[in-house]
Amino acid sequence: MGEQASDYHRGEMDIHEQKATFDLFIGLTKWGSLAVIAGVLFLTLFFCTGAGFIGAAASAVVVTVIGVLVLRAKPEAAAAH
């Protein structure tokens, strides 16, 4: 069996589109998860406990702020891209 004819050479393909798609997917997953967590927390506290609207909203806001601080892009990570 002879060699297969191919124009592919390892390491020479432009992967900018794949990287952009991956970064978008990771970002949507990260921020979407935070939104779901805050929403579930709010609804659970509002309907299943005596916290009421203000207590549930305050808890959801606190979790959202902490999540944004933890999940935002780090300066050294942004410089590497």
Coordinates of N, CA and C in Angstrom, one line a residue:
M1 N 0.8 -1.2 0.0 CA 0.0 0.0 0.0 C 0.9 1.2 0.0
G2 N 0.6 2.1 -0.9 CA 1.4 3.3 -1.0 C 0.9 4.4 -0.1
E3 N 1.6 5.5 -0.1 CA 1.3 6.6 0.7 C 0.0 7.2 0.2
Q4 N -0.8 7.7 1.1 CA -2.1 8.4 0.7 C -1.7 9.8 0.3
A5 N -2.4 10.3 -0.7 CA -2.1 11.7 -1.1 C -2.9 12.6 -0.2
S6 N -2.3 13.6 0.4 CA -3.0 14.5 1.3 C -2.3 15.8 1.3
D7 N -3.1 16.9 1.4 CA -2.5 18.2 1.5 C -2.3 18.6 3.0
Y8 N -2.8 17.8 3.9 CA -2.7 18.1 5.3 C -1.3 18.0 5.8
H9 N -0.9 19.0 6.6 CA 0.4 18.9 7.2 C 0.2 19.3 8.7
R10 N 0.6 18.5 9.6 CA 0.3 18.7 11.0 C 0.8 20.0 11.5
G11 N 0.0 20.8 12.2 CA 0.4 22.1 12.8 C 0.3 23.3 11.9
E12 N -0.2 23.1 10.6 CA -0.2 24.2 9.7 C -1.6 24.8 9.5
M13 N -2.6 24.2 10.1 CA -4.0 24.6 9.9 C -4.3 25.8 10.7
D14 N -5.1 26.8 10.1 CA -5.5 27.9 10.8 C -6.7 27.6 11.7
I15 N -6.5 27.7 13.0 CA -7.5 27.3 14.0 C -8.2 28.5 14.7
H16 N -8.2 29.7 14.1 CA -8.8 30.8 14.8 C -10.3 30.7 15.0
E17 N -10.9 30.1 14.0 CA -12.4 30.0 14.1 C -12.8 28.9 15.1
Q18 N -12.0 27.8 15.2 CA -12.3 26.8 16.2 C -12.1 27.4 17.6
K19 N -11.0 28.2 17.7 CA -10.7 28.7 19.1 C -11.8 29.7 19.5
A20 N -12.2 30.6 18.5 CA -13.3 31.5 18.8 C -14.6 30.8 19.2
T21 N -14.9 29.7 18.5 CA -16.1 29.0 18.8 C -16.0 28.4 20.2
F22 N -14.9 27.8 20.5 CA -14.6 27.2 21.8 C -14.7 28.3 22.9
D23 N -14.1 29.4 22.7 CA -14.2 30.5 23.7 C -15.6 31.0 23.9
L24 N -16.4 31.1 22.8 CA -17.8 31.5 23.0 C -18.6 30.5 23.7
F25 N -18.4 29.2 23.4 CA -19.1 28.1 24.1 C -18.8 28.1 25.6
I26 N -17.5 28.3 26.0 CA -17.1 28.3 27.4 C -17.7 29.5 28.1
G27 N -17.7 30.7 27.4 CA -18.3 31.9 28.0 C -19.8 31.7 28.2
L28 N -20.5 31.2 27.2 CA -21.9 31.0 27.4 C -22.3 30.0 28.5
T29 N -21.5 29.0 28.5 CA -21.7 28.0 29.6 C -21.4 28.5 31.0
K30 N -20.4 29.3 31.1 CA -20.0 29.9 32.4 C -21.0 30.9 32.9
W31 N -21.4 31.8 32.0 CA -22.3 32.9 32.4 C -23.8 32.3 32.5
G32 N -24.1 31.4 31.6 CA -25.4 30.8 31.7 C -25.6 30.0 33.0
S33 N -24.6 29.3 33.4 CA -24.7 28.5 34.6 C -24.9 29.5 35.8
L34 N -24.2 30.6 35.8 CA -24.4 31.6 36.9 C -25.8 32.1 36.9
A35 N -26.3 32.4 35.8 CA -27.7 32.9 35.7 C -28.7 31.8 36.2
V36 N -28.5 30.6 35.8 CA -29.4 29.5 36.3 C -29.3 29.3 37.8
I37 N -28.1 29.4 38.3 CA -27.9 29.2 39.8 C -28.6 30.4 40.5
A38 N -28.4 31.6 40.1 CA -29.1 32.7 40.7 C -30.6 32.6 40.6
G39 N -31.1 32.2 39.5 CA -32.5 32.1 39.3 C -33.1 31.0 40.2
V40 N -32.5 29.8 40.2 CA -33.0 28.8 41.1 C -32.9 29.2 42.6
L41 N -31.8 29.8 43.0 CA -31.7 30.3 44.3 C -32.9 31.2 44.7
F42 N -33.1 32.2 43.8 CA -34.2 33.2 44.0 C -35.5 32.5 44.1
L43 N -35.9 31.6 43.2 CA -37.1 30.9 43.2 C -37.3 30.0 44.4
T44 N -36.2 29.3 44.8 CA -36.3 28.5 45.9 C -36.6 29.2 47.2
L45 N -35.8 30.3 47.4 CA -36.0 31.1 48.6 C -37.4 31.8 48.6
F46 N -37.8 32.3 47.5 CA -39.1 33.0 47.4 C -40.3 32.1 47.7
F47 N -40.3 31.0 47.0 CA -41.5 30.1 47.1 C -41.4 29.0 48.2
C48 N -40.2 28.6 48.7 CA -40.1 27.5 49.6 C -39.7 27.9 51.0
T49 N -39.4 29.1 51.2 CA -39.0 29.5 52.6 C -39.8 30.8 53.0
G50 N -39.5 31.3 54.1 CA -40.2 32.5 54.6 C -39.3 33.7 54.3
A51 N -38.4 33.6 53.4 CA -37.5 34.8 53.1 C -38.2 35.9 52.4
G52 N -39.2 35.6 51.6 CA -40.0 36.6 50.9 C -39.2 37.1 49.7
F53 N -39.8 38.1 49.0 CA -39.2 38.6 47.8 C -37.8 39.3 48.1
I54 N -37.8 40.2 49.1 CA -36.6 40.9 49.4 C -35.4 40.0 49.8
G55 N -35.7 39.1 50.6 CA -34.6 38.2 51.1 C -34.1 37.3 49.9
A56 N -35.1 36.8 49.1 CA -34.7 36.0 47.9 C -33.9 36.8 46.9
A57 N -34.3 38.0 46.6 CA -33.7 38.9 45.7 C -32.3 39.3 46.2
A58 N -32.2 39.6 47.5 CA -30.9 40.0 48.0 C -29.9 38.8 47.9
S59 N -30.4 37.6 48.3 CA -29.5 36.5 48.2 C -29.0 36.2 46.8
A60 N -29.9 36.3 45.8 CA -29.6 36.1 44.4 C -28.6 37.2 43.9
V61 N -28.8 38.4 44.3 CA -27.9 39.4 43.9 C -26.5 39.2 44.5
V62 N -26.4 38.8 45.8 CA -25.1 38.5 46.4 C -24.4 37.4 45.7
V63 N -25.1 36.3 45.4 CA -24.5 35.2 44.7 C -24.1 35.6 43.3
T64 N -24.9 36.4 42.6 CA -24.5 36.9 41.3 C -23.2 37.8 41.3
V65 N -23.1 38.7 42.3 CA -22.0 39.5 42.4 C -20.7 38.7 42.7
I66 N -20.8 37.7 43.6 CA -19.7 36.9 43.9 C -19.3 36.0 42.7
G67 N -20.3 35.5 42.0 CA -20.1 34.8 40.8 C -19.4 35.6 39.7
V68 N -19.8 36.8 39.5 CA -19.1 37.7 38.5 C -17.7 37.9 38.9
L69 N -17.4 38.2 40.1 CA -16.1 38.4 40.6 C -15.2 37.2 40.4
V70 N -15.7 36.0 40.6 CA -15.0 34.8 40.5 C -14.8 34.4 39.0
L71 N -15.8 34.6 38.2 CA -15.8 34.0 36.8 C -15.2 35.0 35.8
R72 N -15.1 36.3 36.1 CA -14.6 37.2 35.1 C -13.2 36.8 34.6
A73 N -12.8 37.3 33.5 CA -11.5 37.0 32.9 C -10.4 37.6 33.7
K74 N -9.4 36.9 34.0 CA -8.3 37.4 34.8 C -7.4 38.2 33.8
P75 N -6.7 39.2 34.3 CA -5.9 40.0 33.4 C -4.8 39.2 32.7
E76 N -4.1 38.3 33.5 CA -3.1 37.5 32.9 C -3.6 36.5 31.9
A77 N -4.8 36.0 32.1 CA -5.4 35.1 31.1 C -5.8 35.8 29.9
A78 N -6.3 37.0 30.0 CA -6.7 37.8 28.8 C -5.5 38.2 28.0
A79 N -4.4 38.4 28.6 CA -3.2 38.8 27.9 C -2.6 37.6 27.1
A80 N -2.9 36.4 27.6 CA -2.3 35.2 26.9 C -3.1 34.9 25.6
H81 N -4.3 35.4 25.5 CA -5.1 35.1 24.3 C -4.8 36.1 23.3

